[in-house]
Each structure stands twice: as structure tokens, then as C-alpha cells.
Amino acid sequence: MRILSIDDSKSVHAFIVLCLENSGHSLQLANNGNQALEIITASPDNFDLILLDWEMPGLTGPEVLEQLMKMKITIPVIMVTTKNNPEDISRVLDIGAREYIMKPFTKDILLEKIQSLG
């Protein structure tokens, strides 16, 4: 599976890289929402899954998700966040996210969520 991870945290990216090492998945990283939208717009068929952080400078995760939906991008999105309010979870699922992972998460949780959408 070809995965785009969008997160402003270098440590989260490093952990995701470690989790996906030897998993058979390919990974590309974006440091913010604007960069991610540029990458996706340039090559929308290059990805099978998006891991999307909620809280980032510039465009937030929900704003990126809204833009993807407006662009009719159908790549499944897993929100990755510390937000655990049921209204927040419901909001992003209503916008179009397919899954939700709470930070901090384990390698097993990440791989299980990825496999559930693969």
C-alpha cells in the first residue's frame, strides 16, 4: 500500500517510518496540509491511504480533509490525533475520514487500522 503521512511532528513521522519498516508499504511524508495538498494534486493516483494529523500550523487536518472531499479525492483517510472528544471524532468521520487513531498509538494499532482499509 502506498501511504502519505501528513504531520508537522518529526517524531510522529519517525515513529510511523519505524512502524512501516519491512511491512511492504511505501511511505511518503508531508510536513503540513498545504504541502500535502500539492503532493496529492500533482499525483492523486500515487496513494492508497492518507494518515492525517489533526493539529498542524496552517491548514488543520479537518480543513485538509474538507479540501480533499471538494476535490473529489477518494483516497481513504485515517485521522491521527490526540483529540478524543466524541463530537470531534464524529465531525471528521462525517466530513469523510474512514478511521481514527488516537495518539499515542502502537505499531500494532497502526498496522491494524491500515489493514482494515486495505
mmCIF file of N, CA and C in Angstrom:
data_model
loop_
_atom_site.group_PDB
_atom_site.id
_atom_site.type_symbol
_atom_site.label_atom_id
_atom_site.label_comp_id
_atom_site.label_asym_id
_atom_site.label_seq_id
_atom_site.Cartn_x
_atom_site.Cartn_y
_atom_site.Cartn_z
ATOM 1 N N MET A 1 0.845 -1.173 0.000
ATOM 2 C CA MET A 1 0.000 0.000 0.000
ATOM 3 C C MET A 1 0.890 1.236 0.000
ATOM 4 N N ARG A 2 0.483 2.234 -0.762
ATOM 5 C CA ARG A 2 1.226 3.498 -0.852
ATOM 6 C C ARG A 2 0.554 4.503 0.082
ATOM 7 N N ILE A 3 1.307 4.960 1.069
ATOM 8 C CA ILE A 3 0.743 5.772 2.148
ATOM 9 C C ILE A 3 1.399 7.147 2.176
ATOM 10 N N LEU A 4 0.560 8.181 2.360
ATOM 11 C CA LEU A 4 1.040 9.538 2.586
ATOM 12 C C LEU A 4 0.742 9.892 4.034
ATOM 13 N N SER A 5 1.777 10.220 4.791
ATOM 14 C CA SER A 5 1.621 10.644 6.185
ATOM 15 C C SER A 5 1.772 12.158 6.239
ATOM 16 N N ILE A 6 0.735 12.825 6.761
ATOM 17 C CA ILE A 6 0.731 14.283 6.861
ATOM 18 C C ILE A 6 0.754 14.644 8.344
ATOM 19 N N ASP A 7 1.878 15.188 8.801
ATOM 20 C CA ASP A 7 2.014 15.526 10.218
ATOM 21 C C ASP A 7 3.143 16.535 10.351
ATOM 22 N N ASP A 8 2.978 17.513 11.232
ATOM 23 C CA ASP A 8 4.024 18.504 11.433
ATOM 24 C C ASP A 8 5.079 18.045 12.440
ATOM 25 N N SER A 9 4.857 16.904 13.070
ATOM 26 C CA SER A 9 5.776 16.394 14.092
ATOM 27 C C SER A 9 6.793 15.430 13.482
ATOM 28 N N LYS A 10 8.068 15.783 13.612
ATOM 29 C CA LYS A 10 9.135 14.904 13.117
ATOM 30 C C LYS A 10 9.157 13.587 13.885
ATOM 31 N N SER A 11 8.841 13.643 15.186
ATOM 32 C CA SER A 11 8.863 12.413 15.979
ATOM 33 C C SER A 11 7.737 11.467 15.564
ATOM 34 N N VAL A 12 6.579 12.001 15.218
ATOM 35 C CA VAL A 12 5.491 11.141 14.737
ATOM 36 C C VAL A 12 5.881 10.516 13.409
ATOM 37 N N HIS A 13 6.463 11.317 12.516
ATOM 38 C CA HIS A 13 6.918 10.760 11.243
ATOM 39 C C HIS A 13 7.954 9.668 11.466
ATOM 40 N N ALA A 14 8.887 9.911 12.366
ATOM 41 C CA ALA A 14 9.920 8.909 12.639
ATOM 42 C C ALA A 14 9.302 7.621 13.163
ATOM 43 N N PHE A 15 8.296 7.737 14.027
ATOM 44 C CA PHE A 15 7.635 6.552 14.569
ATOM 45 C C PHE A 15 6.875 5.805 13.472
ATOM 46 N N ILE A 16 6.190 6.534 12.601
ATOM 47 C CA ILE A 16 5.452 5.885 11.507
ATOM 48 C C ILE A 16 6.415 5.183 10.561
ATOM 49 N N VAL A 17 7.541 5.819 10.254
ATOM 50 C CA VAL A 17 8.565 5.182 9.419
ATOM 51 C C VAL A 17 9.017 3.878 10.057
ATOM 52 N N LEU A 18 9.269 3.912 11.351
ATOM 53 C CA LEU A 18 9.690 2.719 12.078
ATOM 54 C C LEU A 18 8.609 1.640 12.043
ATOM 55 N N CYS A 19 7.371 2.041 12.258
ATOM 56 C CA CYS A 19 6.254 1.075 12.257
ATOM 57 C C CYS A 19 6.091 0.382 10.904
ATOM 58 N N LEU A 20 6.317 1.135 9.834
ATOM 59 C CA LEU A 20 6.064 0.589 8.497
ATOM 60 C C LEU A 20 7.285 -0.064 7.868
ATOM 61 N N GLU A 21 8.401 -0.001 8.570
ATOM 62 C CA GLU A 21 9.622 -0.653 8.109
ATOM 63 C C GLU A 21 9.356 -2.141 7.909
ATOM 64 N N ASN A 22 9.746 -2.676 6.781
ATOM 65 C CA ASN A 22 9.581 -4.095 6.456
ATOM 66 C C ASN A 22 8.121 -4.558 6.430
ATOM 67 N N SER A 23 7.190 -3.635 6.247
ATOM 68 C CA SER A 23 5.774 -4.007 6.224
ATOM 69 C C SER A 23 5.250 -4.216 4.802
ATOM 70 N N GLY A 24 6.061 -3.841 3.822
ATOM 71 C CA GLY A 24 5.615 -3.945 2.438
ATOM 72 C C GLY A 24 4.904 -2.689 1.960
ATOM 73 N N HIS A 25 4.697 -1.729 2.851
ATOM 74 C CA HIS A 25 4.055 -0.470 2.483
ATOM 75 C C HIS A 25 5.116 0.549 2.101
ATOM 76 N N SER A 26 4.786 1.408 1.129
ATOM 77 C CA SER A 26 5.677 2.522 0.824
ATOM 78 C C SER A 26 5.105 3.766 1.488
ATOM 79 N N LEU A 27 5.976 4.693 1.846
ATOM 80 C CA LEU A 27 5.570 5.843 2.640
ATOM 81 C C LEU A 27 6.178 7.112 2.084
ATOM 82 N N GLN A 28 5.350 8.133 1.969
ATOM 83 C CA GLN A 28 5.822 9.473 1.654
ATOM 84 C C GLN A 28 5.358 10.384 2.780
ATOM 85 N N LEU A 29 6.173 11.375 3.119
ATOM 86 C CA LEU A 29 5.872 12.265 4.230
ATOM 87 C C LEU A 29 5.574 13.669 3.737
ATOM 88 N N ALA A 30 4.596 14.314 4.384
ATOM 89 C CA ALA A 30 4.316 15.730 4.172
ATOM 90 C C ALA A 30 4.300 16.393 5.540
ATOM 91 N N ASN A 31 4.872 17.589 5.637
ATOM 92 C CA ASN A 31 5.026 18.252 6.924
ATOM 93 C C ASN A 31 3.869 19.180 7.293
ATOM 94 N N ASN A 32 2.979 19.439 6.336
ATOM 95 C CA ASN A 32 1.833 20.300 6.626
ATOM 96 C C ASN A 32 0.750 20.075 5.575
ATOM 97 N N GLY A 33 -0.408 20.655 5.825
ATOM 98 C CA GLY A 33 -1.544 20.451 4.938
ATOM 99 C C GLY A 33 -1.345 21.008 3.547
ATOM 100 N N ASN A 34 -0.735 22.189 3.448
ATOM 101 C CA ASN A 34 -0.514 22.778 2.120
ATOM 102 C C ASN A 34 0.409 21.920 1.274
ATOM 103 N N GLN A 35 1.486 21.442 1.871
ATOM 104 C CA GLN A 35 2.425 20.570 1.157
ATOM 105 C C GLN A 35 1.706 19.296 0.720
ATOM 106 N N ALA A 36 0.896 18.743 1.598
ATOM 107 C CA ALA A 36 0.176 17.508 1.277
ATOM 108 C C ALA A 36 -0.780 17.710 0.104
ATOM 109 N N LEU A 37 -1.521 18.813 0.104
ATOM 110 C CA LEU A 37 -2.454 19.067 -0.999
ATOM 111 C C LEU A 37 -1.718 19.229 -2.323
ATOM 112 N N GLU A 38 -0.532 19.850 -2.284
ATOM 113 C CA GLU A 38 0.279 19.972 -3.501
ATOM 114 C C GLU A 38 0.700 18.595 -4.010
ATOM 115 N N ILE A 39 1.144 17.740 -3.096
ATOM 116 C CA ILE A 39 1.587 16.390 -3.465
ATOM 117 C C ILE A 39 0.421 15.600 -4.045
ATOM 118 N N ILE A 40 -0.726 15.652 -3.387
ATOM 119 C CA ILE A 40 -1.894 14.886 -3.838
ATOM 120 C C ILE A 40 -2.424 15.424 -5.156
ATOM 121 N N THR A 41 -2.481 16.745 -5.300
ATOM 122 C CA THR A 41 -2.975 17.343 -6.537
ATOM 123 C C THR A 41 -2.090 16.962 -7.721
ATOM 124 N N ALA A 42 -0.781 16.940 -7.497
ATOM 125 C CA ALA A 42 0.165 16.606 -8.565
ATOM 126 C C ALA A 42 0.040 15.146 -8.995
ATOM 127 N N SER A 43 -0.260 14.256 -8.052
ATOM 128 C CA SER A 43 -0.310 12.822 -8.358
ATOM 129 C C SER A 43 -1.362 12.119 -7.501
ATOM 130 N N PRO A 44 -2.652 12.357 -7.760
ATOM 131 C CA PRO A 44 -3.682 11.767 -6.905
ATOM 132 C C PRO A 44 -3.739 10.243 -6.933
ATOM 133 N N ASP A 45 -3.212 9.633 -7.978
ATOM 134 C CA ASP A 45 -3.245 8.176 -8.076
ATOM 135 C C ASP A 45 -2.036 7.508 -7.426
ATOM 136 N N ASN A 46 -1.159 8.295 -6.812
ATOM 137 C CA ASN A 46 0.061 7.743 -6.214
ATOM 138 C C ASN A 46 -0.140 7.166 -4.822
ATOM 139 N N PHE A 47 -1.341 7.348 -4.243
ATOM 140 C CA PHE A 47 -1.542 6.925 -2.859
ATOM 141 C C PHE A 47 -2.788 6.071 -2.703
ATOM 142 N N ASP A 48 -2.687 5.107 -1.779
ATOM 143 C CA ASP A 48 -3.811 4.231 -1.437
ATOM 144 C C ASP A 48 -4.411 4.595 -0.084
ATOM 145 N N LEU A 49 -3.670 5.405 0.701
ATOM 146 C CA LEU A 49 -4.111 5.741 2.051
ATOM 147 C C LEU A 49 -3.412 7.014 2.505
ATOM 148 N N ILE A 50 -4.144 7.816 3.296
ATOM 149 C CA ILE A 50 -3.578 9.027 3.890
ATOM 150 C C ILE A 50 -3.708 8.928 5.407
ATOM 151 N N LEU A 51 -2.591 9.168 6.110
ATOM 152 C CA LEU A 51 -2.592 9.326 7.564
ATOM 153 C C LEU A 51 -2.532 10.830 7.812
ATOM 154 N N LEU A 52 -3.562 11.382 8.462
ATOM 155 C CA LEU A 52 -3.702 12.832 8.548
ATOM 156 C C LEU A 52 -3.776 13.312 9.996
ATOM 157 N N ASP A 53 -2.790 14.118 10.386
ATOM 158 C CA ASP A 53 -2.781 14.730 11.714
ATOM 159 C C ASP A 53 -3.863 15.800 11.784
ATOM 160 N N TRP A 54 -4.409 15.998 12.974
ATOM 161 C CA TRP A 54 -5.468 16.990 13.155
ATOM 162 C C TRP A 54 -4.889 18.391 13.330
ATOM 163 N N GLU A 55 -3.984 18.531 14.306
ATOM 164 C CA GLU A 55 -3.496 19.853 14.686
ATOM 165 C C GLU A 55 -2.149 20.139 14.038
ATOM 166 N N MET A 56 -2.192 21.045 13.046
ATOM 167 C CA MET A 56 -0.988 21.453 12.344
ATOM 168 C C MET A 56 -1.070 22.951 12.103
ATOM 169 N N PRO A 57 0.086 23.611 11.988
ATOM 170 C CA PRO A 57 0.042 25.028 11.616
ATOM 171 C C PRO A 57 -0.470 25.161 10.181
ATOM 172 N N GLY A 58 -1.069 26.277 9.876
ATOM 173 C CA GLY A 58 -1.657 26.452 8.545
ATOM 174 C C GLY A 58 -2.966 25.707 8.482
ATOM 175 N N LEU A 59 -3.114 24.861 7.488
ATOM 176 C CA LEU A 59 -4.332 24.071 7.357
ATOM 177 C C LEU A 59 -4.368 22.963 8.399
ATOM 178 N N THR A 60 -5.466 22.851 9.115
ATOM 179 C CA THR A 60 -5.637 21.755 10.076
ATOM 180 C C THR A 60 -6.030 20.489 9.322
ATOM 181 N N GLY A 61 -5.977 19.364 10.015
ATOM 182 C CA GLY A 61 -6.398 18.103 9.409
ATOM 183 C C GLY A 61 -7.816 18.150 8.861
ATOM 184 N N PRO A 62 -8.804 18.626 9.661
ATOM 185 C CA PRO A 62 -10.163 18.702 9.125
ATOM 186 C C PRO A 62 -10.271 19.608 7.889
ATOM 187 N N GLU A 63 -9.491 20.696 7.855
ATOM 188 C CA GLU A 63 -9.506 21.575 6.678
ATOM 189 C C GLU A 63 -8.922 20.863 5.459
ATOM 190 N N VAL A 64 -7.844 20.107 5.659
ATOM 191 C CA VAL A 64 -7.273 19.315 4.559
ATOM 192 C C VAL A 64 -8.300 18.293 4.088
ATOM 193 N N LEU A 65 -8.951 17.627 5.015
ATOM 194 C CA LEU A 65 -9.964 16.631 4.678
ATOM 195 C C LEU A 65 -11.098 17.259 3.870
ATOM 196 N N GLU A 66 -11.553 18.429 4.286
ATOM 197 C CA GLU A 66 -12.605 19.137 3.537
ATOM 198 C C GLU A 66 -12.148 19.453 2.119
ATOM 199 N N GLN A 67 -10.897 19.890 1.971
ATOM 200 C CA GLN A 67 -10.361 20.184 0.632
ATOM 201 C C GLN A 67 -10.312 18.919 -0.227
ATOM 202 N N LEU A 68 -9.885 17.817 0.366
ATOM 203 C CA LEU A 68 -9.837 16.553 -0.381
ATOM 204 C C LEU A 68 -11.228 16.157 -0.858
ATOM 205 N N MET A 69 -12.235 16.332 -0.019
ATOM 206 C CA MET A 69 -13.604 15.977 -0.387
ATOM 207 C C MET A 69 -14.100 16.895 -1.515
ATOM 208 N N LYS A 70 -13.780 18.199 -1.440
ATOM 209 C CA LYS A 70 -14.166 19.140 -2.502
ATOM 210 C C LYS A 70 -13.508 18.769 -3.823
ATOM 211 N N MET A 71 -12.274 18.243 -3.741
ATOM 212 C CA MET A 71 -11.524 17.846 -4.938
ATOM 213 C C MET A 71 -11.952 16.461 -5.432
ATOM 214 N N LYS A 72 -12.875 15.843 -4.710
ATOM 215 C CA LYS A 72 -13.375 14.504 -5.045
ATOM 216 C C LYS A 72 -12.264 13.451 -5.007
ATOM 217 N N ILE A 73 -11.311 13.640 -4.088
ATOM 218 C CA ILE A 73 -10.251 12.662 -3.862
ATOM 219 C C ILE A 73 -10.851 11.536 -3.023
ATOM 220 N N THR A 74 -10.721 10.318 -3.489
ATOM 221 C CA THR A 74 -11.356 9.182 -2.816
ATOM 222 C C THR A 74 -10.377 8.314 -2.030
ATOM 223 N N ILE A 75 -9.173 8.801 -1.818
ATOM 224 C CA ILE A 75 -8.184 8.052 -1.042
ATOM 225 C C ILE A 75 -8.675 7.961 0.402
ATOM 226 N N PRO A 76 -8.729 6.764 0.981
ATOM 227 C CA PRO A 76 -9.147 6.656 2.382
ATOM 228 C C PRO A 76 -8.228 7.441 3.309
ATOM 229 N N VAL A 77 -8.826 8.090 4.304
ATOM 230 C CA VAL A 77 -8.082 8.909 5.261
ATOM 231 C C VAL A 77 -8.273 8.359 6.672
ATOM 232 N N ILE A 78 -7.148 8.191 7.375
ATOM 233 C CA ILE A 78 -7.170 7.873 8.798
ATOM 234 C C ILE A 78 -6.696 9.115 9.543
ATOM 235 N N MET A 79 -7.549 9.674 10.389
ATOM 236 C CA MET A 79 -7.150 10.800 11.228
ATOM 237 C C MET A 79 -6.266 10.271 12.352
ATOM 238 N N VAL A 80 -5.186 10.987 12.639
ATOM 239 C CA VAL A 80 -4.250 10.602 13.688
ATOM 240 C C VAL A 80 -4.125 11.807 14.623
ATOM 241 N N THR A 81 -4.630 11.673 15.860
ATOM 242 C CA THR A 81 -4.728 12.859 16.697
ATOM 243 C C THR A 81 -4.800 12.532 18.183
ATOM 244 N N THR A 82 -4.625 13.566 18.992
ATOM 245 C CA THR A 82 -4.823 13.449 20.432
ATOM 246 C C THR A 82 -6.256 13.793 20.816
ATOM 247 N N LYS A 83 -7.027 14.316 19.895
ATOM 248 C CA LYS A 83 -8.419 14.699 20.200
ATOM 249 C C LYS A 83 -9.249 13.443 20.437
ATOM 250 N N ASN A 84 -9.968 13.433 21.566
ATOM 251 C CA ASN A 84 -10.772 12.248 21.874
ATOM 252 C C ASN A 84 -12.225 12.585 22.197
ATOM 253 N N ASN A 85 -12.616 13.812 21.933
ATOM 254 C CA ASN A 85 -13.991 14.233 22.149
ATOM 255 C C ASN A 85 -14.892 13.560 21.116
ATOM 256 N N PRO A 86 -15.989 12.921 21.536
ATOM 257 C CA PRO A 86 -16.873 12.245 20.581
ATOM 258 C C PRO A 86 -17.379 13.160 19.459
ATOM 259 N N GLU A 87 -17.595 14.439 19.775
ATOM 260 C CA GLU A 87 -18.036 15.373 18.725
ATOM 261 C C GLU A 87 -16.955 15.577 17.670
ATOM 262 N N ASP A 88 -15.690 15.636 18.112
ATOM 263 C CA ASP A 88 -14.582 15.786 17.164
ATOM 264 C C ASP A 88 -14.485 14.563 16.253
ATOM 265 N N ILE A 89 -14.557 13.401 16.864
ATOM 266 C CA ILE A 89 -14.476 12.160 16.090
ATOM 267 C C ILE A 89 -15.619 12.101 15.077
ATOM 268 N N SER A 90 -16.807 12.385 15.529
ATOM 269 C CA SER A 90 -17.977 12.360 14.657
ATOM 270 C C SER A 90 -17.837 13.369 13.522
ATOM 271 N N ARG A 91 -17.297 14.547 13.842
ATOM 272 C CA ARG A 91 -17.135 15.602 12.835
ATOM 273 C C ARG A 91 -16.263 15.142 11.669
ATOM 274 N N VAL A 92 -15.088 14.579 11.975
ATOM 275 C CA VAL A 92 -14.194 14.193 10.878
ATOM 276 C C VAL A 92 -14.709 12.958 10.139
ATOM 277 N N LEU A 93 -15.398 12.080 10.828
ATOM 278 C CA LEU A 93 -15.996 10.929 10.136
ATOM 279 C C LEU A 93 -17.110 11.408 9.206
ATOM 280 N N ASP A 94 -17.867 12.423 9.634
ATOM 281 C CA ASP A 94 -18.913 12.994 8.788
ATOM 282 C C ASP A 94 -18.324 13.697 7.567
ATOM 283 N N ILE A 95 -17.169 14.342 7.741
ATOM 284 C CA ILE A 95 -16.517 15.016 6.613
ATOM 285 C C ILE A 95 -16.046 13.991 5.590
ATOM 286 N N GLY A 96 -15.568 12.839 6.076
ATOM 287 C CA GLY A 96 -15.118 11.835 5.120
ATOM 288 C C GLY A 96 -13.982 10.934 5.567
ATOM 289 N N ALA A 97 -13.454 11.147 6.787
ATOM 290 C CA ALA A 97 -12.405 10.238 7.272
ATOM 291 C C ALA A 97 -12.992 8.839 7.424
ATOM 292 N N ARG A 98 -12.184 7.814 7.166
ATOM 293 C CA ARG A 98 -12.648 6.435 7.282
ATOM 294 C C ARG A 98 -12.358 5.829 8.634
ATOM 295 N N GLU A 99 -11.272 6.296 9.272
ATOM 296 C CA GLU A 99 -10.843 5.740 10.554
ATOM 297 C C GLU A 99 -10.226 6.843 11.387
ATOM 298 N N TYR A 100 -9.897 6.495 12.613
ATOM 299 C CA TYR A 100 -9.422 7.441 13.610
ATOM 300 C C TYR A 100 -8.433 6.714 14.514
ATOM 301 N N ILE A 101 -7.239 7.277 14.698
ATOM 302 C CA ILE A 101 -6.247 6.705 15.607
ATOM 303 C C ILE A 101 -5.879 7.765 16.635
ATOM 304 N N MET A 102 -5.937 7.377 17.901
ATOM 305 C CA MET A 102 -5.565 8.287 18.983
ATOM 306 C C MET A 102 -4.053 8.214 19.235
ATOM 307 N N LYS A 103 -3.409 9.384 19.365
ATOM 308 C CA LYS A 103 -2.016 9.462 19.797
ATOM 309 C C LYS A 103 -1.994 9.396 21.316
ATOM 310 N N PRO A 104 -1.036 8.755 21.923
ATOM 311 C CA PRO A 104 -0.024 7.918 21.284
ATOM 312 C C PRO A 104 -0.634 6.575 20.878
ATOM 313 N N PHE A 105 -0.078 5.986 19.837
ATOM 314 C CA PHE A 105 -0.563 4.695 19.347
ATOM 315 C C PHE A 105 0.618 3.748 19.216
ATOM 316 N N THR A 106 0.307 2.479 19.058
ATOM 317 C CA THR A 106 1.348 1.463 18.914
ATOM 318 C C THR A 106 1.467 1.039 17.454
ATOM 319 N N LYS A 107 2.532 0.349 17.169
ATOM 320 C CA LYS A 107 2.736 -0.203 15.830
ATOM 321 C C LYS A 107 1.575 -1.130 15.472
ATOM 322 N N ASP A 108 1.153 -1.970 16.416
ATOM 323 C CA ASP A 108 0.055 -2.908 16.151
ATOM 324 C C ASP A 108 -1.238 -2.189 15.799
ATOM 325 N N ILE A 109 -1.547 -1.116 16.526
ATOM 326 C CA ILE A 109 -2.765 -0.350 16.231
ATOM 327 C C ILE A 109 -2.682 0.252 14.840
ATOM 328 N N LEU A 110 -1.542 0.852 14.507
ATOM 329 C CA LEU A 110 -1.377 1.468 13.192
ATOM 330 C C LEU A 110 -1.540 0.431 12.085
ATOM 331 N N LEU A 111 -0.849 -0.689 12.201
ATOM 332 C CA LEU A 111 -0.925 -1.722 11.160
ATOM 333 C C LEU A 111 -2.332 -2.310 11.052
ATOM 334 N N GLU A 112 -3.008 -2.474 12.190
ATOM 335 C CA GLU A 112 -4.375 -2.995 12.170
ATOM 336 C C GLU A 112 -5.322 -2.049 11.434
ATOM 337 N N LYS A 113 -5.194 -0.740 11.694
ATOM 338 C CA LYS A 113 -6.049 0.252 11.011
ATOM 339 C C LYS A 113 -5.751 0.280 9.518
ATOM 340 N N ILE A 114 -4.471 0.213 9.162
ATOM 341 C CA ILE A 114 -4.092 0.205 7.746
ATOM 342 C C ILE A 114 -4.661 -1.027 7.063
ATOM 343 N N GLN A 115 -4.524 -2.191 7.684
ATOM 344 C CA GLN A 115 -5.028 -3.432 7.088
ATOM 345 C C GLN A 115 -6.543 -3.413 6.963
ATOM 346 N N SER A 116 -7.230 -2.772 7.891
ATOM 347 C CA SER A 116 -8.690 -2.725 7.833
ATOM 348 C C SER A 116 -9.187 -1.950 6.627
ATOM 349 N N LEU A 117 -8.344 -1.040 6.104
ATOM 350 C CA LEU A 117 -8.743 -0.254 4.929
ATOM 351 C C LEU A 117 -8.117 -0.784 3.646
ATOM 352 N N GLY A 118 -7.228 -1.762 3.781
ATOM 353 C CA GLY A 118 -6.537 -2.291 2.593
ATOM 354 C C GLY A 118 -7.357 -3.330 1.965
#
